[in-house]
């Protein structure tokens, strides 16, 4: 078996995807690559310090490690992207173009690259946003994901590069903190709840957004990559969905476990980003083509998150 290279391996998704891939295919076969390492990616298998913007080095390493599959996770997310639009565009586009070119030149078997629900704009249906609704994003992050989807399709049609993609919703995980997205509150709320029994949310209480527990997201990624190529009818990126909730709804669910937990709301620039996205997503193409189905609802997500974060001790809450 050839090796699997995961670029951006030390981030929120990479940390858990690398662990799942190592469990399935063996530690030695999964090369975690990133600008920086973390204890998971570094200690449990090969780690490669890599800047994906350096295409020449990427190509050399792909040959050296006999890479057959690349997962590209390095990107700048929506909230950070709005603070640094040109840097976000450069990283998000050039990383993808480098990987697609190396995949073409080195005859890589499969490439995974994540898109996002951020490809949809304010005109998209708020409820059950369809797979093929036109993309009109209003954030630089969404613009880069929309253009990236076109590049994936282009490389598939023109060069037969087997590139596959999912439009992730906001992802909820306990292992690694999220890296600058608009949905980060759905992780931060658990840490604040455990430590302070209080969370100040940067979104309004009724802001509905599509979300997913990380275990579902990692499983979806691996199932998509294992599906027979002929089943993959969408070569831009698949809608996938599991749960949609508002800050008020997740706070109410947390309160069932943590007596006295309170939330307040001070919306910032992320409110308008959230309002430009759909509240829920129609993922019937993913279900039909490769059997996608979520395993986590809100109740299970909250109880699993709190269970995994129970080591976080409450700190002095008087300053809150
Ligand atoms: P993250 O910010 O947590 O991790 C990204 C990783 O990429 C970081 O470890 C960073 O060090 C690394 N990186 C940055 N620049 C690099 C470079 N030049 N070379 C090598 N590594 C570099 O991001 P994430 O949340 O894990 O997201 C991964 C992918 O999934 C991204 O494409 C993101 O757009 C997409 N996505 C994430 C979410 C989410 O909720 N987390 C939702 C939708 C889509």
mmCIF file of C-alpha atoms and ligand atoms in Angstrom:
data_model
loop_
_atom_site.group_PDB
_atom_site.id
_atom_site.type_symbol
_atom_site.label_atom_id
_atom_site.label_comp_id
_atom_site.label_asym_id
_atom_site.label_seq_id
_atom_site.Cartn_x
_atom_site.Cartn_y
_atom_site.Cartn_z
ATOM 1 C CA UNK A 1 0.000 0.000 0.000
ATOM 2 C CA UNK A 2 1.171 3.515 -0.821
ATOM 3 C CA UNK A 3 1.220 6.096 1.969
ATOM 4 C CA UNK A 4 -1.410 8.733 2.799
ATOM 5 C CA UNK A 5 -0.278 12.334 3.253
ATOM 6 C CA UNK A 6 -2.465 14.599 5.421
ATOM 7 C CA UNK A 7 -1.555 18.280 4.980
ATOM 8 C CA UNK A 8 -2.785 20.606 7.733
ATOM 9 C CA UNK A 9 -2.715 17.576 10.047
ATOM 10 C CA UNK A 10 -2.327 19.522 13.312
ATOM 11 C CA UNK A 11 -5.589 21.453 12.944
ATOM 12 C CA UNK A 12 -9.067 20.751 14.280
ATOM 13 C CA UNK A 13 -10.005 18.147 11.648
ATOM 14 C CA UNK A 14 -6.505 16.883 10.864
ATOM 15 C CA UNK A 15 -5.791 15.823 14.441
ATOM 16 C CA UNK A 16 -8.792 13.472 14.511
ATOM 17 C CA UNK A 17 -8.631 12.393 10.863
ATOM 18 C CA UNK A 18 -4.971 11.363 11.221
ATOM 19 C CA UNK A 19 -5.815 9.327 14.346
ATOM 20 C CA UNK A 20 -8.723 7.588 12.543
ATOM 21 C CA UNK A 21 -6.649 6.868 9.426
ATOM 22 C CA UNK A 22 -3.809 5.482 11.579
ATOM 23 C CA UNK A 23 -6.256 3.200 13.395
ATOM 24 C CA UNK A 24 -7.556 1.903 10.076
ATOM 25 C CA UNK A 25 -4.424 1.659 7.901
ATOM 26 C CA UNK A 26 -1.577 1.524 10.456
ATOM 27 C CA UNK A 27 0.473 4.385 11.911
ATOM 28 C CA UNK A 28 3.429 4.001 9.566
ATOM 29 C CA UNK A 29 1.296 4.547 6.466
ATOM 30 C CA UNK A 30 -0.119 7.911 7.492
ATOM 31 C CA UNK A 31 2.199 10.909 7.173
ATOM 32 C CA UNK A 32 0.980 13.926 9.108
ATOM 33 C CA UNK A 33 2.258 17.173 7.572
ATOM 34 C CA UNK A 34 1.849 20.717 8.828
ATOM 35 C CA UNK A 35 3.763 23.936 9.514
ATOM 36 C CA UNK A 36 3.590 22.942 13.193
ATOM 37 C CA UNK A 37 3.229 19.640 15.019
ATOM 38 C CA UNK A 38 1.041 18.739 17.968
ATOM 39 C CA UNK A 39 1.322 15.866 20.415
ATOM 40 C CA UNK A 40 -1.105 13.632 18.476
ATOM 41 C CA UNK A 41 0.241 14.107 14.979
ATOM 42 C CA UNK A 42 3.874 14.001 16.115
ATOM 43 C CA UNK A 43 4.052 11.195 18.659
ATOM 44 C CA UNK A 44 1.896 8.473 17.120
ATOM 45 C CA UNK A 45 3.389 8.185 13.624
ATOM 46 C CA UNK A 46 5.484 9.993 11.021
ATOM 47 C CA UNK A 47 5.339 13.807 11.063
ATOM 48 C CA UNK A 48 6.645 15.946 8.225
ATOM 49 C CA UNK A 49 7.200 19.702 8.668
ATOM 50 C CA UNK A 50 5.790 21.066 5.392
ATOM 51 C CA UNK A 51 4.660 24.365 3.892
ATOM 52 C CA UNK A 52 2.090 23.388 1.257
ATOM 53 C CA UNK A 53 2.736 26.711 -0.498
ATOM 54 C CA UNK A 54 6.187 25.357 -1.454
ATOM 55 C CA UNK A 55 5.155 23.210 -4.417
ATOM 56 C CA UNK A 56 8.636 21.944 -5.246
ATOM 57 C CA UNK A 57 9.195 20.517 -1.756
ATOM 58 C CA UNK A 58 5.672 19.060 -1.772
ATOM 59 C CA UNK A 59 6.460 17.195 -5.015
ATOM 60 C CA UNK A 60 9.796 15.924 -3.663
ATOM 61 C CA UNK A 61 8.179 14.623 -0.467
ATOM 62 C CA UNK A 62 5.323 12.946 -2.364
ATOM 63 C CA UNK A 63 7.865 10.939 -4.373
ATOM 64 C CA UNK A 64 10.144 10.277 -1.382
ATOM 65 C CA UNK A 65 7.301 8.870 0.752
ATOM 66 C CA UNK A 66 5.577 7.017 -2.130
ATOM 67 C CA UNK A 67 2.327 8.915 -1.487
ATOM 68 C CA UNK A 68 -0.846 7.501 -3.071
ATOM 69 C CA UNK A 69 -3.503 9.711 -1.446
ATOM 70 C CA UNK A 70 -3.444 13.331 -0.269
ATOM 71 C CA UNK A 71 -5.853 14.972 2.173
ATOM 72 C CA UNK A 72 -5.429 18.764 1.998
ATOM 73 C CA UNK A 73 -6.753 20.459 5.147
ATOM 74 C CA UNK A 74 -4.546 23.571 5.353
ATOM 75 C CA UNK A 75 -6.681 26.707 4.952
ATOM 76 C CA UNK A 76 -7.624 29.996 6.567
ATOM 77 C CA UNK A 77 -11.188 29.827 7.905
ATOM 78 C CA UNK A 78 -14.099 32.255 7.553
ATOM 79 C CA UNK A 79 -13.630 34.652 10.491
ATOM 80 C CA UNK A 80 -9.822 34.859 10.154
ATOM 81 C CA UNK A 81 -10.266 35.183 6.395
ATOM 82 C CA UNK A 82 -12.390 38.325 6.768
ATOM 83 C CA UNK A 83 -9.546 39.855 8.821
ATOM 84 C CA UNK A 84 -6.910 38.892 6.181
ATOM 85 C CA UNK A 85 -8.734 38.538 2.831
ATOM 86 C CA UNK A 86 -5.692 38.469 0.534
ATOM 87 C CA UNK A 87 -3.731 36.095 2.740
ATOM 88 C CA UNK A 88 -6.790 33.796 2.983
ATOM 89 C CA UNK A 89 -7.252 33.804 -0.793
ATOM 90 C CA UNK A 90 -3.550 33.081 -1.372
ATOM 91 C CA UNK A 91 -3.358 30.196 1.125
ATOM 92 C CA UNK A 92 -6.715 28.639 0.216
ATOM 93 C CA UNK A 93 -6.200 28.775 -3.554
ATOM 94 C CA UNK A 94 -2.448 28.201 -3.916
ATOM 95 C CA UNK A 95 -2.445 25.222 -1.550
ATOM 96 C CA UNK A 96 -5.172 23.562 -3.639
ATOM 97 C CA UNK A 97 -3.520 24.378 -6.972
ATOM 98 C CA UNK A 98 -0.185 22.998 -5.699
ATOM 99 C CA UNK A 99 -1.798 19.761 -4.525
ATOM 100 C CA UNK A 100 -3.827 19.315 -7.725
ATOM 101 C CA UNK A 101 -0.746 19.898 -9.886
ATOM 102 C CA UNK A 102 1.412 17.524 -7.847
ATOM 103 C CA UNK A 103 -1.431 14.972 -7.986
ATOM 104 C CA UNK A 104 -1.506 15.288 -11.778
ATOM 105 C CA UNK A 105 2.281 15.167 -12.213
ATOM 106 C CA UNK A 106 2.889 12.315 -9.736
ATOM 107 C CA UNK A 107 -0.242 10.344 -10.692
ATOM 108 C CA UNK A 108 -1.656 10.446 -7.146
ATOM 109 C CA UNK A 109 -4.548 7.970 -6.829
ATOM 110 C CA UNK A 110 -6.957 10.137 -4.792
ATOM 111 C CA UNK A 111 -7.170 13.655 -3.349
ATOM 112 C CA UNK A 112 -9.519 14.941 -0.635
ATOM 113 C CA UNK A 113 -10.138 18.671 -0.233
ATOM 114 C CA UNK A 114 -12.887 20.101 1.998
ATOM 115 C CA UNK A 115 -15.251 22.803 0.902
ATOM 116 C CA UNK A 116 -17.772 24.410 3.246
ATOM 117 C CA UNK A 117 -21.389 25.502 3.604
ATOM 118 C CA UNK A 118 -19.826 28.982 3.235
ATOM 119 C CA UNK A 119 -20.070 28.541 -0.563
ATOM 120 C CA UNK A 120 -23.740 29.546 -0.260
ATOM 121 C CA UNK A 121 -24.751 33.197 -0.049
ATOM 122 C CA UNK A 122 -27.623 35.168 1.502
ATOM 123 C CA UNK A 123 -29.941 34.344 -1.414
ATOM 124 C CA UNK A 124 -29.727 30.579 -0.801
ATOM 125 C CA UNK A 125 -32.718 28.913 0.912
ATOM 126 C CA UNK A 126 -32.282 29.032 4.695
ATOM 127 C CA UNK A 127 -33.936 25.660 5.101
ATOM 128 C CA UNK A 128 -32.663 22.470 3.429
ATOM 129 C CA UNK A 129 -30.361 24.335 1.037
ATOM 130 C CA UNK A 130 -30.161 22.127 -2.092
ATOM 131 C CA UNK A 131 -26.962 20.632 -3.511
ATOM 132 C CA UNK A 132 -27.206 22.491 -6.805
ATOM 133 C CA UNK A 133 -28.344 25.940 -5.668
ATOM 134 C CA UNK A 134 -26.177 28.638 -7.261
ATOM 135 C CA UNK A 135 -23.119 29.650 -5.258
ATOM 136 C CA UNK A 136 -22.925 33.358 -4.400
ATOM 137 C CA UNK A 137 -20.722 33.614 -1.283
ATOM 138 C CA UNK A 138 -20.116 36.998 0.341
ATOM 139 C CA UNK A 139 -16.992 36.082 2.375
ATOM 140 C CA UNK A 140 -13.498 35.665 0.935
ATOM 141 C CA UNK A 141 -13.462 32.205 2.540
ATOM 142 C CA UNK A 142 -16.661 31.238 0.696
ATOM 143 C CA UNK A 143 -15.333 32.709 -2.554
ATOM 144 C CA UNK A 144 -12.139 30.648 -2.201
ATOM 145 C CA UNK A 145 -14.156 27.474 -1.500
ATOM 146 C CA UNK A 146 -16.485 28.109 -4.442
ATOM 147 C CA UNK A 147 -13.523 28.664 -6.798
ATOM 148 C CA UNK A 148 -11.786 25.628 -5.275
ATOM 149 C CA UNK A 149 -14.796 23.447 -6.091
ATOM 150 C CA UNK A 150 -14.535 24.545 -9.731
ATOM 151 C CA UNK A 151 -10.808 23.727 -9.780
ATOM 152 C CA UNK A 152 -11.484 20.243 -8.367
ATOM 153 C CA UNK A 153 -14.065 19.594 -11.067
ATOM 154 C CA UNK A 154 -11.712 20.970 -13.723
ATOM 155 C CA UNK A 155 -8.844 18.665 -12.704
ATOM 156 C CA UNK A 156 -11.217 15.700 -12.622
ATOM 157 C CA UNK A 157 -12.652 16.392 -16.087
ATOM 158 C CA UNK A 158 -9.468 17.545 -17.788
ATOM 159 C CA UNK A 159 -6.765 15.408 -16.122
ATOM 160 C CA UNK A 160 -8.808 12.580 -14.536
ATOM 161 C CA UNK A 161 -7.451 13.431 -11.065
ATOM 162 C CA UNK A 162 -9.751 11.553 -8.652
ATOM 163 C CA UNK A 163 -10.448 14.481 -6.337
ATOM 164 C CA UNK A 164 -13.350 14.273 -3.874
ATOM 165 C CA UNK A 165 -14.843 16.893 -1.606
ATOM 166 C CA UNK A 166 -17.394 17.580 1.137
ATOM 167 C CA UNK A 167 -19.029 20.858 2.135
ATOM 168 C CA UNK A 168 -18.466 20.566 5.884
ATOM 169 C CA UNK A 169 -20.809 22.417 8.238
ATOM 170 C CA UNK A 170 -19.414 23.777 11.556
ATOM 171 C CA UNK A 171 -17.499 20.970 13.271
ATOM 172 C CA UNK A 172 -17.651 20.166 16.975
ATOM 173 C CA UNK A 173 -14.769 18.336 18.642
ATOM 174 C CA UNK A 174 -13.143 18.067 22.033
ATOM 175 C CA UNK A 175 -9.537 17.250 21.045
ATOM 176 C CA UNK A 176 -8.407 20.416 19.248
ATOM 177 C CA UNK A 177 -9.747 23.945 19.423
ATOM 178 C CA UNK A 178 -11.172 25.315 16.170
ATOM 179 C CA UNK A 179 -9.054 27.679 14.100
ATOM 180 C CA UNK A 180 -10.888 30.930 13.312
ATOM 181 C CA UNK A 181 -14.276 29.959 11.883
ATOM 182 C CA UNK A 182 -17.713 31.530 12.415
ATOM 183 C CA UNK A 183 -19.063 28.340 14.004
ATOM 184 C CA UNK A 184 -16.246 28.162 16.622
ATOM 185 C CA UNK A 185 -18.725 29.161 19.342
ATOM 186 C CA UNK A 186 -20.178 25.647 19.246
ATOM 187 C CA UNK A 187 -16.880 24.343 20.684
ATOM 188 C CA UNK A 188 -15.965 27.345 22.863
ATOM 189 C CA UNK A 189 -19.331 27.110 24.633
ATOM 190 C CA UNK A 190 -18.381 23.699 26.109
ATOM 191 C CA UNK A 191 -15.021 24.896 27.441
ATOM 192 C CA UNK A 192 -16.652 27.985 28.965
ATOM 193 C CA UNK A 193 -19.494 25.939 30.409
ATOM 194 C CA UNK A 194 -17.096 23.523 32.124
ATOM 195 C CA UNK A 195 -14.784 26.213 33.456
ATOM 196 C CA UNK A 196 -17.103 29.150 34.228
ATOM 197 C CA UNK A 197 -20.715 27.928 33.938
ATOM 198 C CA UNK A 198 -21.097 30.980 31.698
ATOM 199 C CA UNK A 199 -20.536 31.784 28.006
ATOM 200 C CA UNK A 200 -20.686 35.095 26.191
ATOM 201 C CA UNK A 201 -21.669 34.271 22.607
ATOM 202 C CA UNK A 202 -20.723 36.426 19.594
ATOM 203 C CA UNK A 203 -23.880 35.322 17.731
ATOM 204 C CA UNK A 204 -27.520 36.186 18.461
ATOM 205 C CA UNK A 205 -29.502 33.545 20.319
ATOM 206 C CA UNK A 206 -31.660 32.585 17.316
ATOM 207 C CA UNK A 207 -28.880 32.183 14.718
ATOM 208 C CA UNK A 208 -29.509 28.777 13.156
ATOM 209 C CA UNK A 209 -26.447 27.091 11.602
ATOM 210 C CA UNK A 210 -25.652 23.597 10.275
ATOM 211 C CA UNK A 211 -23.201 21.715 12.532
ATOM 212 C CA UNK A 212 -21.730 18.231 12.892
ATOM 213 C CA UNK A 213 -19.905 16.204 15.514
ATOM 214 C CA UNK A 214 -16.297 15.506 14.459
ATOM 215 C CA UNK A 215 -16.751 11.737 14.573
ATOM 216 C CA UNK A 216 -19.467 12.026 11.906
ATOM 217 C CA UNK A 217 -17.275 14.370 9.832
ATOM 218 C CA UNK A 218 -14.264 12.043 9.959
ATOM 219 C CA UNK A 219 -16.438 9.033 9.105
ATOM 220 C CA UNK A 220 -18.055 10.930 6.208
ATOM 221 C CA UNK A 221 -14.594 11.823 4.886
ATOM 222 C CA UNK A 222 -13.345 8.249 5.037
ATOM 223 C CA UNK A 223 -16.566 6.815 3.562
ATOM 224 C CA UNK A 224 -16.422 9.264 0.661
ATOM 225 C CA UNK A 225 -12.782 8.359 -0.008
ATOM 226 C CA UNK A 226 -13.526 4.614 0.115
ATOM 227 C CA UNK A 227 -16.571 4.777 -2.179
ATOM 228 C CA UNK A 228 -16.165 3.317 -5.688
ATOM 229 C CA UNK A 229 -15.228 6.092 -8.142
ATOM 230 C CA UNK A 230 -18.298 5.382 -10.294
ATOM 231 C CA UNK A 231 -20.570 6.266 -7.337
ATOM 232 C CA UNK A 232 -19.128 9.767 -7.065
ATOM 233 C CA UNK A 233 -21.418 11.766 -9.335
ATOM 234 C CA UNK A 234 -20.552 15.166 -7.838
ATOM 235 C CA UNK A 235 -17.014 16.329 -8.530
ATOM 236 C CA UNK A 236 -17.372 19.838 -7.159
ATOM 237 C CA UNK A 237 -18.309 19.064 -3.525
ATOM 238 C CA UNK A 238 -21.086 17.185 -1.704
ATOM 239 C CA UNK A 239 -23.532 18.823 0.714
ATOM 240 C CA UNK A 240 -23.461 16.878 4.006
ATOM 241 C CA UNK A 241 -25.549 17.546 7.087
ATOM 242 C CA UNK A 242 -26.397 16.213 10.494
ATOM 243 C CA UNK A 243 -27.714 18.759 13.025
ATOM 244 C CA UNK A 244 -28.798 22.398 12.959
ATOM 245 C CA UNK A 245 -29.222 24.421 16.145
ATOM 246 C CA UNK A 246 -29.132 27.958 17.517
ATOM 247 C CA UNK A 247 -26.956 29.197 20.417
ATOM 248 C CA UNK A 248 -30.129 29.219 22.539
ATOM 249 C CA UNK A 249 -30.856 25.559 21.748
ATOM 250 C CA UNK A 250 -27.351 24.268 22.473
ATOM 251 C CA UNK A 251 -27.217 26.315 25.696
ATOM 252 C CA UNK A 252 -30.522 24.753 26.802
ATOM 253 C CA UNK A 253 -29.152 21.257 26.138
ATOM 254 C CA UNK A 254 -25.939 22.018 28.091
ATOM 255 C CA UNK A 255 -28.044 23.354 30.999
ATOM 256 C CA UNK A 256 -29.648 19.925 31.333
ATOM 257 C CA UNK A 257 -26.199 18.589 32.374
ATOM 258 C CA UNK A 258 -24.699 21.643 34.105
ATOM 259 C CA UNK A 259 -27.022 23.285 36.550
ATOM 260 C CA UNK A 260 -26.718 27.073 36.602
ATOM 261 C CA UNK A 261 -25.100 27.392 33.153
ATOM 262 C CA UNK A 262 -25.898 30.761 31.582
ATOM 263 C CA UNK A 263 -25.334 32.343 28.182
ATOM 264 C CA UNK A 264 -25.347 35.984 27.084
ATOM 265 C CA UNK A 265 -25.074 37.419 23.553
ATOM 266 C CA UNK A 266 -22.848 40.220 22.251
ATOM 267 C CA UNK A 267 -22.921 39.850 18.443
ATOM 268 C CA UNK A 268 -19.792 40.915 16.531
ATOM 269 C CA UNK A 269 -18.695 40.842 12.856
ATOM 270 C CA UNK A 270 -19.302 37.083 12.748
ATOM 271 C CA UNK A 271 -23.075 37.635 13.031
ATOM 272 C CA UNK A 272 -23.302 38.943 9.459
ATOM 273 C CA UNK A 273 -21.160 36.049 8.184
ATOM 274 C CA UNK A 274 -23.498 33.570 9.902
ATOM 275 C CA UNK A 275 -26.555 35.342 8.492
ATOM 276 C CA UNK A 276 -25.201 34.924 4.960
ATOM 277 C CA UNK A 277 -25.265 31.100 5.287
ATOM 278 C CA UNK A 278 -28.108 28.557 5.194
ATOM 279 C CA UNK A 279 -29.500 27.262 8.483
ATOM 280 C CA UNK A 280 -29.850 23.679 7.255
ATOM 281 C CA UNK A 281 -28.606 21.636 4.301
ATOM 282 C CA UNK A 282 -30.120 19.022 1.991
ATOM 283 C CA UNK A 283 -27.613 16.158 1.750
ATOM 284 C CA UNK A 284 -29.727 13.653 -0.180
ATOM 285 C CA UNK A 285 -27.160 13.322 -3.014
ATOM 286 C CA UNK A 286 -24.491 12.184 -0.520
ATOM 287 C CA UNK A 287 -26.950 9.672 0.972
ATOM 288 C CA UNK A 288 -27.932 8.347 -2.441
ATOM 289 C CA UNK A 289 -24.430 8.168 -3.993
ATOM 290 C CA UNK A 290 -22.332 6.736 -1.151
ATOM 291 C CA UNK A 291 -24.714 6.016 1.704
ATOM 292 C CA UNK A 292 -24.034 8.994 3.975
ATOM 293 C CA UNK A 293 -25.986 9.108 7.240
ATOM 294 C CA UNK A 294 -25.169 10.998 10.452
ATOM 295 C CA UNK A 295 -24.964 9.260 13.835
ATOM 296 C CA UNK A 296 -24.976 12.275 16.160
ATOM 297 C CA UNK A 297 -27.966 14.464 17.086
ATOM 298 C CA UNK A 298 -27.750 17.499 19.404
ATOM 299 C CA UNK A 299 -28.433 15.472 22.546
ATOM 300 C CA UNK A 300 -25.650 12.963 21.852
ATOM 301 C CA UNK A 301 -23.213 15.677 20.727
ATOM 302 C CA UNK A 302 -23.669 17.609 23.968
ATOM 303 C CA UNK A 303 -23.382 14.608 26.246
ATOM 304 C CA UNK A 304 -20.263 13.254 24.450
ATOM 305 C CA UNK A 305 -18.578 16.687 24.461
ATOM 306 C CA UNK A 306 -19.231 17.229 28.182
ATOM 307 C CA UNK A 307 -18.060 13.714 29.016
ATOM 308 C CA UNK A 308 -14.786 14.273 27.134
ATOM 309 C CA UNK A 309 -14.188 17.683 28.702
ATOM 310 C CA UNK A 310 -14.966 16.692 32.287
ATOM 311 C CA UNK A 311 -11.245 17.027 33.144
ATOM 312 C CA UNK A 312 -11.647 20.823 32.737
ATOM 313 C CA UNK A 313 -12.029 22.062 36.276
ATOM 314 C CA UNK A 314 -14.269 25.012 37.133
ATOM 315 C CA UNK A 315 -12.218 28.141 37.792
ATOM 316 C CA UNK A 316 -13.124 31.120 39.994
ATOM 317 C CA UNK A 317 -16.334 32.388 38.421
ATOM 318 C CA UNK A 318 -16.640 35.564 40.464
ATOM 319 C CA UNK A 319 -14.994 37.675 37.711
ATOM 320 C CA UNK A 320 -17.784 36.670 35.346
HETATM 321 P P1 LIG B 1 -7.487 24.499 11.269
HETATM 322 O O1 LIG B 1 -7.263 25.960 11.116
HETATM 323 O O2 LIG B 1 -7.844 23.972 12.608
HETATM 324 O O3 LIG B 1 -6.209 23.704 10.755
HETATM 325 C C1 LIG B 1 -5.503 24.049 9.591
HETATM 326 C C2 LIG B 1 -4.082 23.528 9.730
HETATM 327 O O4 LIG B 1 -3.382 23.903 8.532
HETATM 328 C C3 LIG B 1 -3.327 24.164 10.911
HETATM 329 O O5 LIG B 1 -2.775 23.151 11.733
HETATM 330 C C4 LIG B 1 -2.229 24.989 10.235
HETATM 331 O O6 LIG B 1 -0.993 25.002 10.953
HETATM 332 C C5 LIG B 1 -2.070 24.261 8.893
HETATM 333 N N1 LIG B 1 -1.508 25.134 7.863
HETATM 334 C C6 LIG B 1 -1.793 26.433 7.627
HETATM 335 N N2 LIG B 1 -1.031 26.895 6.619
HETATM 336 C C7 LIG B 1 -0.268 25.860 6.206
HETATM 337 C C8 LIG B 1 0.725 25.718 5.203
HETATM 338 N N3 LIG B 1 1.089 26.753 4.419
HETATM 339 N N4 LIG B 1 1.321 24.509 5.039
HETATM 340 C C9 LIG B 1 0.981 23.453 5.842
HETATM 341 N N5 LIG B 1 0.055 23.533 6.822
HETATM 342 C C10 LIG B 1 -0.557 24.734 6.998
HETATM 343 O O7 LIG B 1 -8.599 24.096 10.188
HETATM 344 P P2 LIG B 1 -9.661 22.921 10.291
HETATM 345 O O8 LIG B 1 -10.809 23.432 11.077
HETATM 346 O O9 LIG B 1 -9.009 21.654 10.671
HETATM 347 O O10 LIG B 1 -10.157 22.865 8.777
HETATM 348 C C11 LIG B 1 -9.568 21.990 7.824
HETATM 349 C C12 LIG B 1 -10.265 22.189 6.496
HETATM 350 O O11 LIG B 1 -11.682 21.960 6.644
HETATM 351 C C13 LIG B 1 -10.146 23.592 5.902
HETATM 352 O O12 LIG B 1 -10.065 23.509 4.504
HETATM 353 C C14 LIG B 1 -11.446 24.262 6.298
HETATM 354 O O13 LIG B 1 -11.785 25.287 5.409
HETATM 355 C C15 LIG B 1 -12.415 23.101 6.195
HETATM 356 N N6 LIG B 1 -13.608 23.302 7.011
HETATM 357 C C16 LIG B 1 -13.540 23.313 8.368
HETATM 358 C C17 LIG B 1 -14.694 23.512 9.124
HETATM 359 C C18 LIG B 1 -14.647 23.498 10.635
HETATM 360 O O14 LIG B 1 -15.690 23.714 11.282
HETATM 361 N N7 LIG B 1 -13.511 23.241 11.259
HETATM 362 C C19 LIG B 1 -15.931 23.706 8.484
HETATM 363 C C20 LIG B 1 -15.965 23.728 7.090
HETATM 364 C C21 LIG B 1 -14.802 23.497 6.357
#
